[in-house]
mmCIF file of C-alpha atoms in Angstrom:
data_model
loop_
_atom_site.group_PDB
_atom_site.id
_atom_site.type_symbol
_atom_site.label_atom_id
_atom_site.label_comp_id
_atom_site.label_asym_id
_atom_site.label_seq_id
_atom_site.Cartn_x
_atom_site.Cartn_y
_atom_site.Cartn_z
ATOM 1 C CA UNK A 17 -12.318 4.338 -3.768
ATOM 2 C CA UNK A 18 -11.675 7.397 -1.638
ATOM 3 C CA UNK A 19 -8.203 8.882 -1.839
ATOM 4 C CA UNK A 20 -6.200 7.399 1.030
ATOM 5 C CA UNK A 21 -2.496 8.044 1.386
ATOM 6 C CA UNK A 22 0.053 6.932 3.949
ATOM 7 C CA UNK A 23 0.590 10.599 4.870
ATOM 8 C CA UNK A 24 -3.025 11.098 5.995
ATOM 9 C CA UNK A 25 -3.808 10.924 9.687
ATOM 10 C CA UNK A 26 -5.937 8.066 10.956
ATOM 11 C CA UNK A 27 -8.528 10.675 11.936
ATOM 12 C CA UNK A 28 -8.674 12.069 8.384
ATOM 13 C CA UNK A 29 -8.996 8.609 6.910
ATOM 14 C CA UNK A 30 -11.850 7.662 9.240
ATOM 15 C CA UNK A 31 -13.690 10.934 8.585
ATOM 16 C CA UNK A 32 -13.412 10.462 4.813
ATOM 17 C CA UNK A 33 -13.789 6.678 4.656
ATOM 18 C CA UNK A 34 -15.252 5.251 7.875
ATOM 19 C CA UNK A 35 -15.871 1.931 6.128
ATOM 20 C CA UNK A 36 -12.116 1.276 6.219
ATOM 21 C CA UNK A 37 -12.093 0.903 10.035
ATOM 22 C CA UNK A 38 -12.499 -2.922 9.969
ATOM 23 C CA UNK A 39 -9.498 -3.221 7.647
ATOM 24 C CA UNK A 40 -7.341 -1.197 10.025
ATOM 25 C CA UNK A 41 -8.648 -3.180 13.003
ATOM 26 C CA UNK A 42 -7.885 -6.467 11.223
ATOM 27 C CA UNK A 43 -4.350 -5.217 10.592
ATOM 28 C CA UNK A 44 -3.886 -4.720 14.343
ATOM 29 C CA UNK A 45 -4.732 -1.041 14.788
ATOM 30 C CA UNK A 46 -7.203 -1.410 17.636
ATOM 31 C CA UNK A 47 -6.937 2.127 18.973
ATOM 32 C CA UNK A 48 -8.628 4.006 16.125
ATOM 33 C CA UNK A 49 -10.401 6.295 18.556
ATOM 34 C CA UNK A 50 -7.421 7.139 20.737
ATOM 35 C CA UNK A 51 -6.250 10.760 20.788
ATOM 36 C CA UNK A 52 -2.982 9.904 19.027
ATOM 37 C CA UNK A 53 -4.908 8.688 15.979
ATOM 38 C CA UNK A 54 -6.048 12.236 15.308
ATOM 39 C CA UNK A 55 -2.473 13.410 14.705
ATOM 40 C CA UNK A 56 -0.659 10.213 13.701
ATOM 41 C CA UNK A 57 -0.235 9.443 10.002
ATOM 42 C CA UNK A 58 -1.132 6.033 8.652
ATOM 43 C CA UNK A 59 2.568 5.413 8.032
ATOM 44 C CA UNK A 60 3.483 6.385 11.614
ATOM 45 C CA UNK A 61 0.710 4.200 13.013
ATOM 46 C CA UNK A 62 1.871 1.261 10.891
ATOM 47 C CA UNK A 63 5.402 1.675 12.210
ATOM 48 C CA UNK A 64 4.203 1.846 15.829
ATOM 49 C CA UNK A 65 2.187 -1.339 15.313
ATOM 50 C CA UNK A 66 5.015 -3.165 13.533
ATOM 51 C CA UNK A 67 3.224 -3.215 10.178
ATOM 52 C CA UNK A 68 4.667 -2.797 6.718
ATOM 53 C CA UNK A 69 3.034 0.328 5.263
ATOM 54 C CA UNK A 70 3.111 -1.045 1.724
ATOM 55 C CA UNK A 71 1.288 -4.207 2.813
ATOM 56 C CA UNK A 72 -1.261 -2.113 4.688
ATOM 57 C CA UNK A 73 -1.836 0.100 1.645
ATOM 58 C CA UNK A 74 -2.336 -3.069 -0.423
ATOM 59 C CA UNK A 75 -4.943 -4.315 2.100
ATOM 60 C CA UNK A 76 -6.786 -1.001 1.772
ATOM 61 C CA UNK A 77 -6.615 -1.149 -2.024
ATOM 62 C CA UNK A 78 -7.916 -4.719 -2.019
ATOM 63 C CA UNK A 79 -10.807 -3.708 0.235
ATOM 64 C CA UNK A 80 -12.083 -1.409 -2.493
ATOM 65 C CA UNK A 81 -11.494 -3.893 -5.332
#
């Protein structure tokens, strides 16, 4: 599993682990390519989309299990 933290930007995550995009989309983050995603951390994006960051991190972890 690639190292993914809630402090990483969406852009960093997608550059390092593009296979995670469907998980983020399923969680409700449909604007992965928008300019804000290049500077917004996963935690910030979760907050904007009304998601619990710990639940999102668990979804990511489960994806790689």
